[in-house]
Coordinates of C-alpha atoms in Angstrom, one line a residue:
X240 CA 18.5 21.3 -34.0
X241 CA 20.2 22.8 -37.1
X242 CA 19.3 21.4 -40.8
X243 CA 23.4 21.1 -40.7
X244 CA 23.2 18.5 -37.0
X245 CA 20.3 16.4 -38.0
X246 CA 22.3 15.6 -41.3
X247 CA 24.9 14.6 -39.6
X248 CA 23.0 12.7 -36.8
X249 CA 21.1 10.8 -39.8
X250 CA 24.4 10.1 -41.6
X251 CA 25.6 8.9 -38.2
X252 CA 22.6 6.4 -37.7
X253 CA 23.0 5.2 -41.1
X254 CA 26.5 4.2 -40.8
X255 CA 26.0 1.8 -38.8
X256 CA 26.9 -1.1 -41.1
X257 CA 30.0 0.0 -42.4
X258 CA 32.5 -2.5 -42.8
X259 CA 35.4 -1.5 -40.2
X260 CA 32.1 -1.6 -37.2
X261 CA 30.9 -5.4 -38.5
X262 CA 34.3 -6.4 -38.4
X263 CA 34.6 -5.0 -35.0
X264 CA 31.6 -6.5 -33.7
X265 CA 32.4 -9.8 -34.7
X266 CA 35.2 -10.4 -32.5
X267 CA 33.5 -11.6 -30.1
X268 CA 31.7 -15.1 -30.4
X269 CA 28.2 -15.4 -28.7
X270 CA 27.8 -18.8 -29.5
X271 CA 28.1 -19.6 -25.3
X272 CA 26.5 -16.2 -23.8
X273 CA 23.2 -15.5 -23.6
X274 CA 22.7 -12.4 -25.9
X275 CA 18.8 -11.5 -26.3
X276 CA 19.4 -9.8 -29.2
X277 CA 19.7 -11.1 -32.6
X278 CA 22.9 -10.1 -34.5
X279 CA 21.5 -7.4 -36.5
X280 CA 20.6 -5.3 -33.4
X281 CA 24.1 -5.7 -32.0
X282 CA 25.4 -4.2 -34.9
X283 CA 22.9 -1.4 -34.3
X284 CA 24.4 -0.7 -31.5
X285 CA 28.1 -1.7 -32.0
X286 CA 28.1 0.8 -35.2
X287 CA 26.3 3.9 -33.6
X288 CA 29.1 3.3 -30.6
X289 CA 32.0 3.6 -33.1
X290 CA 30.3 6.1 -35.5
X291 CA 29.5 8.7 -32.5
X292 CA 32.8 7.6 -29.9
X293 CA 30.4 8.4 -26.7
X294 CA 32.4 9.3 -23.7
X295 CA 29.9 8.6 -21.0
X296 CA 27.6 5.2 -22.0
X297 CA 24.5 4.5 -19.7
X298 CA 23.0 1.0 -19.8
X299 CA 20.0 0.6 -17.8
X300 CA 18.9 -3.3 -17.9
X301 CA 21.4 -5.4 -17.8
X302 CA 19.9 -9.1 -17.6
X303 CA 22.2 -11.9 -18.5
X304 CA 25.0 -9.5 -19.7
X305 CA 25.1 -9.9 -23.9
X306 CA 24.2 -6.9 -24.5
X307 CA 27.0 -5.2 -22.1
X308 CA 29.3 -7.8 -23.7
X309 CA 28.1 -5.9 -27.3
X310 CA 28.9 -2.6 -25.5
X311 CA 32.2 -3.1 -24.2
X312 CA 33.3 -4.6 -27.4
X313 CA 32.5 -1.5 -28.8
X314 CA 34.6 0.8 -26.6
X315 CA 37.5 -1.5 -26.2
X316 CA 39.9 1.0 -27.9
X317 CA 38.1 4.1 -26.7
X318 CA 40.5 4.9 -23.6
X319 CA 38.1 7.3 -22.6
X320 CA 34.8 5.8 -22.7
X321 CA 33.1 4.4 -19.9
X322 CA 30.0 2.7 -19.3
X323 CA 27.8 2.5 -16.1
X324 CA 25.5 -0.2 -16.3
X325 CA 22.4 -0.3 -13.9
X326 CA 20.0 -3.1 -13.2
X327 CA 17.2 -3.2 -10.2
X328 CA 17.7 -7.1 -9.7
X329 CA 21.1 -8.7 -8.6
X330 CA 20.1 -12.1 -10.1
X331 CA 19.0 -13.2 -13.8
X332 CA 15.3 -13.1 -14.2
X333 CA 15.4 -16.3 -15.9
X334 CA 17.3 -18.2 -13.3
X335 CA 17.9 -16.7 -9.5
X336 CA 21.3 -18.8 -9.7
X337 CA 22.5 -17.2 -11.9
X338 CA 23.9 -12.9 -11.6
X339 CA 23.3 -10.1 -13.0
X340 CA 25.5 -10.0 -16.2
X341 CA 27.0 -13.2 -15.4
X342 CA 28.2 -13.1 -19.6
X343 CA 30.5 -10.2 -18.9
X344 CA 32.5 -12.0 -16.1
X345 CA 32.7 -15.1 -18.8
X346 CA 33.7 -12.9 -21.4
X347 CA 36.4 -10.4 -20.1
X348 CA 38.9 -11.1 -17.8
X349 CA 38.7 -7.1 -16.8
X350 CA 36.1 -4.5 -16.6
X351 CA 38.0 -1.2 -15.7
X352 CA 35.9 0.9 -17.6
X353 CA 32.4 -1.1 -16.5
X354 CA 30.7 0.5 -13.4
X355 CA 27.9 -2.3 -12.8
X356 CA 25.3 -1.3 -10.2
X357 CA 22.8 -4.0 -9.3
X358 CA 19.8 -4.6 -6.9
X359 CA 19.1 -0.8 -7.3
X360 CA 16.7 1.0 -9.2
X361 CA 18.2 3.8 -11.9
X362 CA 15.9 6.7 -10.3
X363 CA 18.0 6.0 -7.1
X364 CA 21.4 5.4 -8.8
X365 CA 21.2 8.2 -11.4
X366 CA 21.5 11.5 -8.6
X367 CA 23.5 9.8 -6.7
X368 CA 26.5 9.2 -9.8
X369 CA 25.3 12.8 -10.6
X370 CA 27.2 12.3 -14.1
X371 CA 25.9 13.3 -17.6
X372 CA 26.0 10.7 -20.4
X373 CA 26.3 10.7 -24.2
X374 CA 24.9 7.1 -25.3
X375 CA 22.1 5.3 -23.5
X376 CA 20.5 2.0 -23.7
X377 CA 17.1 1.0 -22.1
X378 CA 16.1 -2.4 -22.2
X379 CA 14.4 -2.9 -19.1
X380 CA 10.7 -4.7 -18.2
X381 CA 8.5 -4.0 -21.4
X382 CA 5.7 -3.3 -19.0
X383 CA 4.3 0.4 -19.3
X384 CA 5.0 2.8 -17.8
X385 CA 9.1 1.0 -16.9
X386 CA 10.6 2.0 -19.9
X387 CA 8.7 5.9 -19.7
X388 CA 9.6 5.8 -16.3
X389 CA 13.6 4.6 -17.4
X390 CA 14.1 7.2 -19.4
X391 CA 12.3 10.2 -17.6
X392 CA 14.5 9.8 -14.6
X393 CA 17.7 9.6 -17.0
X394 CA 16.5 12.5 -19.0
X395 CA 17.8 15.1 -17.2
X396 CA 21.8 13.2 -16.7
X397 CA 22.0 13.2 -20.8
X398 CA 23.9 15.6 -22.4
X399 CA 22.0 17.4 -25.5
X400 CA 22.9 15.5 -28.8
X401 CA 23.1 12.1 -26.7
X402 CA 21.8 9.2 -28.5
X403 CA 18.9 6.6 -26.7
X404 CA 18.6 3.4 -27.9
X405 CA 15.1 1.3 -27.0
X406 CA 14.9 -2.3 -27.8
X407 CA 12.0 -4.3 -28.0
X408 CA 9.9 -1.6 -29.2
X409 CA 8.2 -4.3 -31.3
X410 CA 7.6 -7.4 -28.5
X411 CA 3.9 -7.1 -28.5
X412 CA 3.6 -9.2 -32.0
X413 CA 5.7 -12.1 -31.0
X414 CA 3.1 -14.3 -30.1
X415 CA 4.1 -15.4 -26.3
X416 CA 3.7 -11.5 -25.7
X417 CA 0.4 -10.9 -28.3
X418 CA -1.5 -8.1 -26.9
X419 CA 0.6 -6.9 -24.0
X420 CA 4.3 -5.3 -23.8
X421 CA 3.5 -2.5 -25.9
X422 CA 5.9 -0.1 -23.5
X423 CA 8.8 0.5 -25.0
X424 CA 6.5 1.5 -28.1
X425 CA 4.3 3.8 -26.2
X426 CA 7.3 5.7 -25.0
X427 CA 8.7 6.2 -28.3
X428 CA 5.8 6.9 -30.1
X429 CA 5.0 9.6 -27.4
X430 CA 8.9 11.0 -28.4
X431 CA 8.9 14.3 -30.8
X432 CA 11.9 12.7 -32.3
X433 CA 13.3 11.3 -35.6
X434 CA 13.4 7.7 -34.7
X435 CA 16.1 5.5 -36.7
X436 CA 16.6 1.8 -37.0
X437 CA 18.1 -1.0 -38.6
X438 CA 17.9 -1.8 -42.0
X439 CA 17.1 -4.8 -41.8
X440 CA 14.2 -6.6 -39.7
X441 CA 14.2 -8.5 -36.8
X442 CA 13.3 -12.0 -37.9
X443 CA 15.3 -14.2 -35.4
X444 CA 13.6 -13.3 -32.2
X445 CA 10.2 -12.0 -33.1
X446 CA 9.3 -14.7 -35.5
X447 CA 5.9 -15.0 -35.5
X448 CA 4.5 -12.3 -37.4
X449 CA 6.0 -10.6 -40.7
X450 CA 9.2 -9.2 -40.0
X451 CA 9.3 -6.2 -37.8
X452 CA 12.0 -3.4 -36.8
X453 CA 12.4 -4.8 -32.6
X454 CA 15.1 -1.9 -32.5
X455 CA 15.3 2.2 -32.6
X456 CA 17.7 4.8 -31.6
X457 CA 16.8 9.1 -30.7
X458 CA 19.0 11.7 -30.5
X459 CA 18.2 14.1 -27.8
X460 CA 17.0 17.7 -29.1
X461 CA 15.7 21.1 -27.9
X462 CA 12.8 19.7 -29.7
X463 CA 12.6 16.5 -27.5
X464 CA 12.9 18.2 -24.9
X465 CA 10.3 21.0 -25.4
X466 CA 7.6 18.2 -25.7
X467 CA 8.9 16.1 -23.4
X468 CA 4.9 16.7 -21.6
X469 CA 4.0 14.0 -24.3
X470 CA 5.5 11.2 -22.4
X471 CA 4.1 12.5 -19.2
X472 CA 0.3 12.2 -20.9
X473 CA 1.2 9.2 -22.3
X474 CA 1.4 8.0 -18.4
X475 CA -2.6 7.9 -18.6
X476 CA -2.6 5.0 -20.4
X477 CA -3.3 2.0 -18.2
X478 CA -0.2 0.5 -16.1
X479 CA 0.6 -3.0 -16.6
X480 CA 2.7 -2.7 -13.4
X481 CA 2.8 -0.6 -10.6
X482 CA 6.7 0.1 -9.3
X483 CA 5.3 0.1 -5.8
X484 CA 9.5 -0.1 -4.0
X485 CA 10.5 2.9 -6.5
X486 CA 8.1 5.6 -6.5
X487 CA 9.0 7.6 -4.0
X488 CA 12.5 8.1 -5.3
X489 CA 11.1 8.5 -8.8
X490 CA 8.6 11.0 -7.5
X491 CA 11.9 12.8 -6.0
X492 CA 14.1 12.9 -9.2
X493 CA 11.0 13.7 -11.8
X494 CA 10.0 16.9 -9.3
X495 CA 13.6 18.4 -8.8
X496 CA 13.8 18.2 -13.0
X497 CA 10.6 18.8 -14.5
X498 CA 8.1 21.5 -14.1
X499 CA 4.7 22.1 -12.0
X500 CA 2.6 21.4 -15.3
X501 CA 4.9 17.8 -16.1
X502 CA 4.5 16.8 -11.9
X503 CA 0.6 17.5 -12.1
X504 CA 0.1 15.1 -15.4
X505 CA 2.4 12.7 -13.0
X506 CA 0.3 12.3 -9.7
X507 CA -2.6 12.4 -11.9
X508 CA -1.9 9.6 -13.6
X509 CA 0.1 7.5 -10.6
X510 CA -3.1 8.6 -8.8
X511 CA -5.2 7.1 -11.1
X512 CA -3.2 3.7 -11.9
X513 CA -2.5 2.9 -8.1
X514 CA -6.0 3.2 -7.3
X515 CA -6.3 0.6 -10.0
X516 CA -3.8 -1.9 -8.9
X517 CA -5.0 -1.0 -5.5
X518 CA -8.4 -1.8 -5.4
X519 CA -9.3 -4.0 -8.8
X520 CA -12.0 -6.0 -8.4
X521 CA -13.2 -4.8 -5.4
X522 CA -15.7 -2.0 -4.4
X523 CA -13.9 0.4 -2.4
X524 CA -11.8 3.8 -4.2
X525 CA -8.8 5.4 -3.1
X526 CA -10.4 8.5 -1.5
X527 CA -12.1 6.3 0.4
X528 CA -9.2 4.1 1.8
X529 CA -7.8 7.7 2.4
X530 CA -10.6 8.7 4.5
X531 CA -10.1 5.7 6.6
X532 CA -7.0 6.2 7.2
X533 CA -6.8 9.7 7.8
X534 CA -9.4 8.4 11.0
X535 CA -7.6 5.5 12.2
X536 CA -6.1 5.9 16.1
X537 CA -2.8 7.0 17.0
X538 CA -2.0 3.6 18.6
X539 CA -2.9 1.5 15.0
X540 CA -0.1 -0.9 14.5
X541 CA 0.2 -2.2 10.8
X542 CA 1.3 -6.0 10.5
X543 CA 3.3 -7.3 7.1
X544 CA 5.8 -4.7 5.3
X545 CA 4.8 -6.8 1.9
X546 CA 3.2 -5.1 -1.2
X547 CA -0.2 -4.2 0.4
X548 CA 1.8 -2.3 3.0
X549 CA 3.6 -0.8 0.1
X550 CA 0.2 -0.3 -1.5
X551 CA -1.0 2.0 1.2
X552 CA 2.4 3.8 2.1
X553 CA 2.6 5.5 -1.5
X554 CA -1.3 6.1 -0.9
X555 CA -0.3 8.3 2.4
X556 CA 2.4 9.9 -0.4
X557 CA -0.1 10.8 -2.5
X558 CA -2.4 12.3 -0.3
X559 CA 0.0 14.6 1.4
X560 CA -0.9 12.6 4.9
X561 CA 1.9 11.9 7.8
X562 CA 2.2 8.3 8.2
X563 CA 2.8 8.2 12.2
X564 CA 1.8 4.2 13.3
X565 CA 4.0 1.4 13.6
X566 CA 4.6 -1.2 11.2
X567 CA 5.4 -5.1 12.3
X568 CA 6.7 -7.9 10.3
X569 CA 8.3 -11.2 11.2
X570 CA 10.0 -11.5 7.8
X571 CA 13.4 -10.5 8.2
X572 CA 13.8 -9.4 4.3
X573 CA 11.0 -7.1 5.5
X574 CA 12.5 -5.1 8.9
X575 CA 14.2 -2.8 7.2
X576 CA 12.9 1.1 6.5
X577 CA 10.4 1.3 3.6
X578 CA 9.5 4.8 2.4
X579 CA 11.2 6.1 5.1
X580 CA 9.4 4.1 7.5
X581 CA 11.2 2.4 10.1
X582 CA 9.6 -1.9 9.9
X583 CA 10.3 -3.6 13.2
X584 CA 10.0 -7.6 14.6
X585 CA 6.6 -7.4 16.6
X586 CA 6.4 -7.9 20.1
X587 CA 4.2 -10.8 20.6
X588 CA 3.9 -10.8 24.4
X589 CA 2.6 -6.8 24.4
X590 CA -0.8 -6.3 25.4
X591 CA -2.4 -3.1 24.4
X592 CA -3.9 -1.1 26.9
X593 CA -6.0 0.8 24.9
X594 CA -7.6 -1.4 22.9
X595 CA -5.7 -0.3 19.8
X596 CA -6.3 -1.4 16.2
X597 CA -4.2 -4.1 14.3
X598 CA -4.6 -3.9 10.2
X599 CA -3.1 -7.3 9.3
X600 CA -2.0 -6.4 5.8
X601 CA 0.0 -10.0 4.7
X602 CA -1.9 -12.1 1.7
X603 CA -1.8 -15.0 3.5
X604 CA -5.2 -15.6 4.6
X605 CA -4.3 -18.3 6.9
X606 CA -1.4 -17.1 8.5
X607 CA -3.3 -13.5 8.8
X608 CA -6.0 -15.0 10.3
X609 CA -3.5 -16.7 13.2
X610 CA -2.1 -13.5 13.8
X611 CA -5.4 -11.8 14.4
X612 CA -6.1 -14.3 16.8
X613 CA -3.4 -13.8 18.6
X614 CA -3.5 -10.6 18.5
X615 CA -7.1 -10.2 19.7
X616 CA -6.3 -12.3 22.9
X617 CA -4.0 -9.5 23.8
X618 CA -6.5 -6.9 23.8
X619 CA -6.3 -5.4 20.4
X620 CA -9.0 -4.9 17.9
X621 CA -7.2 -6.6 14.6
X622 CA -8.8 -6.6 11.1
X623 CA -7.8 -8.4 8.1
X624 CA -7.3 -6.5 5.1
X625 CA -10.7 -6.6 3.7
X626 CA -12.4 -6.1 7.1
X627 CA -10.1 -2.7 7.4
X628 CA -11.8 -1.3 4.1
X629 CA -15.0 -2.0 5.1
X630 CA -14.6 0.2 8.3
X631 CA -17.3 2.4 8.3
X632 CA -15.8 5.6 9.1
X633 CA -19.2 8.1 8.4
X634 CA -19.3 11.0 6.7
X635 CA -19.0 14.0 9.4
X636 CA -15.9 15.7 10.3
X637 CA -14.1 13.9 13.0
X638 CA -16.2 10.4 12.9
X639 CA -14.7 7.9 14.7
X640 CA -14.0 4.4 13.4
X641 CA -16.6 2.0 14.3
X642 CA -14.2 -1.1 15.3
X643 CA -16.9 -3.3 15.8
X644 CA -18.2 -3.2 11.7
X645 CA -18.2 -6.9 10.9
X646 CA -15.8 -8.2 7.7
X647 CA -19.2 -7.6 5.0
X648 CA -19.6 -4.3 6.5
X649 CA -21.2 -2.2 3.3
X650 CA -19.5 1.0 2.5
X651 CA -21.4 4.4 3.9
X652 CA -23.0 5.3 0.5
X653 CA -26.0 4.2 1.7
X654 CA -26.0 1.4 -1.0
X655 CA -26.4 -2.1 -0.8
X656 CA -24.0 -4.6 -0.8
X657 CA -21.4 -4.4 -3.9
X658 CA -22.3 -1.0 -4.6
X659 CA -19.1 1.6 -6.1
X660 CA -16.9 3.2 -3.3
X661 CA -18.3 6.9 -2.9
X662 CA -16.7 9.4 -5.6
X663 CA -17.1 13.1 -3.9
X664 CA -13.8 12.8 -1.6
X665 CA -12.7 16.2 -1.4
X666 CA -10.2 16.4 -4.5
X667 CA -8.2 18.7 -2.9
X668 CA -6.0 16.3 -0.9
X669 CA -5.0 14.8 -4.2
X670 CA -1.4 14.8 -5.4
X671 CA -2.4 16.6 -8.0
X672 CA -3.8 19.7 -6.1
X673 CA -2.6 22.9 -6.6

C-alpha cells in the first residue's frame, strides 16, 4: 500500500468521532434492543460506515440484531449500499424463542437493502452470493479457530482496500470468560496489518479488569494478503471447538482460494485438532480409528447421524478414504444427507444375512445399548462406540476385524491396558500428504 493510502486509511479510522457521524448514530435509541456493544463501539463502526461510504457491507454474526440495527442506521442515506448479513443459527443463542436479529424487525419497518441469511454457515453462503464486499464485520463464537475460520472463507469475496472490523478481541479479561475466548485476538494478532481502534476503552461491557480496547478495525492490503500464511499457522494453536457440520464446505472454499502451501498448514492442523476433540481422554489416535475403518466389511451399517457420526465422517475426509456403508438414525432432524451422505430411518425388522457389523455411534449409553440388543437378535454383530475402537484389527496387510474382541479389548501395541494408541500409521494417507 502507498505511503499516500495508508494516510488516508489512518485519517479515515480516525474520523470516526466526528460530530456529523455521532449525531447520526444517535438517532436511533437502544434503550429496548438488545445491542452487545457498548455505545463507543457503535460509534466505531457507525463513523468508519460514513467516513469510507462502503457499497457492499458483510456482517457475519448477527445474534439479537443491535449491531445490524448500528449498521443500517449507518447506510440509511447511502442509496447504494447494501448489507448481507449471515448468521449459522436461526434462533438467538440466548433464548431459542426468540430469532435471529429479532431487533431489526422491532426497529425498521423495512429492510430493502438487508439480505439476512440464517441457519447457514458463511463458508456455504459466501460462493454461493459470489459478490465482493467493501466493509465487513465479524462477530461470531469467540472460540478459536471461528473467527480465523470467519474471515479466511470471506477473504477472498473482499475487495482490496475493504475495511474488517473484529469485536471482542479483548473478552478473555472479562472475568465470566477469564482464560478462554482469546479467538478473535489470535486472529488479529496473527494479521500483518495496522490495527486501529477506538479512542476510548471499553469499560461498560468488559468491566472487570482495567479498561481495555474490546474493538479493532484492518484494511485489507497486498501486504495482508502476502502473509496471509500467518493465520493459517496460527490454526496450530489448540481448538476450543471443532466445526464438525462445516468443514467440509470450509475445506472446499479455503482450497479453490489459497495455495498448496496455505491447504497443507490447514489439514495439518484440522488433523491434529480433530484427533483431539476426537479421542480426549481416551487411549486410541486417529491413524488408528482410520485403520479400523479402512478394515471394516462392506455390509457395516452405522447407527446415530449425531456428532460422533460427524466425528468419524470428516475423519474418512481427511484420510482420502470412500465412505461406502449405510448410516441409520431414528431422529428425524438427523435423516437428511450429511457430508454428502445420504442418513436413512432404519429398518428394524431386517435381519442380516451375513452377519454384518452395527457401530452404534449415539451418546446415549442406555438407549445404545437397547439398540444393540435388538440388533444382535437379528443376526448382526453390533458394537457400541467404545467396543468399535477397541477392535483389534492386527497389523498385516489385509487383517480382518476380529468381531468377537470383547468391549476392554487392548489396542494391538502389545501394551497393557491404558497404554497410547500406536503412532507409526503410515503418514502418507494424511490430509496433508503430498
Amino acid at each position: 500500500m502507498t505511503d499516500q493510502k495508508e494516510k488516508e486509511w489512518k485519517y479515515k479510522a480516525g474520523s470516526y468521532r466526528k460530530s456529523e457521524y455521532v449525531e447520526h448514530a444517535k438517532r436511533i435509541d437502544y434503550t429496548e434492543l438488545h445491542s452487545e456493544m457498548n455505545e463507543e463501539e457503535r460509534l466505531f463502526i457507525n463513523g468508519l460506515i460514513r467516513e469510507t461510504r462502503p457499497g457492499r457491507l458483510l456482517e457475519i454474526g448477527v445474534s439479537r440484531g443491535g449491531g445490524t440495527v448500528n449498521i443500517l442506521n449507518a447506510i440509511n442515506d447511502m442509496p447504494n449500499s447494501k448489507l448481507v448479513s449471515i448468521d449459522k443459527s436461526d434462533t438467538y443463542y440466548g433464548d431459542d424463542k426468540v430469532r435471529v436479529g429479532d431487533d431489526v424487525f422491532k426497529t425498521f419497518s423495512k429492510t430493502e437493502n438487508l439480505t439476512l441469511i440464517v441457519g447457514r454457515d458463511a463458508s456455504e453462503v459466501l460462493p454461493v452470493l459470489g459478490e465482493k464486499f467493501d466493509f465487513v464485520i465479524i462477530d461470531t463464537a469467540h472460540v478459536h479457530p471461528v473467527e480465523s475460520l470467519n474471515f479466511l472463507c470471506a477473504l477472498p469475496y473482499m475487495n482490496e482496500g475493504a475495511i474488517v472490523v473484529f469485536h471482542d478481541i479483548s473478552l478473555f479479561y472479562r472475568k465470566s470468560y477469564e482464560g478462554c475466548s482469546l479467538a478473535t485476538r489470535i486472529l488479529i494478532s496473527a494479521l500483518a496489518a495496522d490495527k486501529i481502534s477506538t479512542f476510548e476503552p471499553s469499560t461498560t461491557y468488559i468491566s472487570d479488569h482495567e479498561r481495555v480496547y474490546n474493538i479493532a478495525a484492518v484494511q485489507i492490503t497486498p501486504d495482508l494478503q502476502r502473509y496471509i500464511k500467518n493465520v493459517f499457522h496460527a490454526l496450530h494453536i489448540p481448538w476450543e471447538y471443532y466445526p464438525v457440520d462445516d468443514m467440509l464446505n470450509i475445506r472446499a472454499l479455503l482450497s479453490k482460494h489459497y495455495d498448496n502451501d496455505c491447504l497443507r498448514i490447514f489439514d495439518n492442523a484440522e488433523r491434529v485438532n480433530l484427533a483431539w476433540h476426537f479421542s480426549s481422554g481416551k487411549t486410541y489416535s486417529l491413524d488408528r480409528l482410520a485403520r479400523i475403518a479402512r478394515e471394516l466389511p462392506d455390509d457395516t451399517v452405522f447407527y446415530g447421524a449425531g456428532e460422533n457420526m460427524r466425528y468419524i465422517l470428516n475423519m474418512y475426509r481427511l484420510f482420502k478414504m470412500e465412505f461406502n456403508y449405510t448410516i441409520w438414525d431414528t431422529n428425524h432432524a438427523n435423516i437428511r444427507d450429511i457430508n454428502g451422505i445420504c442418513v436413512s430411518a432404519p429398518d428394524f425388522d431386517l435381519h442380516s444375512e451375513t452377519c454384518g457389523a452395527m457401530v452404534i455411534t449415539i451418546g446415549n449409553v442406555e438407549i445404545a445399548a437397547g439398540i444393540k440388543i435388538l440388533f444382535e437378535n437379528n443376526g448382526y454383530k453390533a458394537f457400541m462406540m467404545e467396543d468399535f475402537l477397541s477392535i483389534n484389527t492386527g497389523v498385516g496387510a489385509g487383517a480382518g476385524v476380529d468381531t468377537g474382541a470383547g468391549a476392554g479389548a487392548d489396542a494391538d501395541t502389545g501394551a497393557g491396558a491404558g497404554a497410547d494408541a500406536e503412532t507409526g500409521a503410515d503418514t502418507e494417507t494424511g490430509a496433508g500428504a503430498d
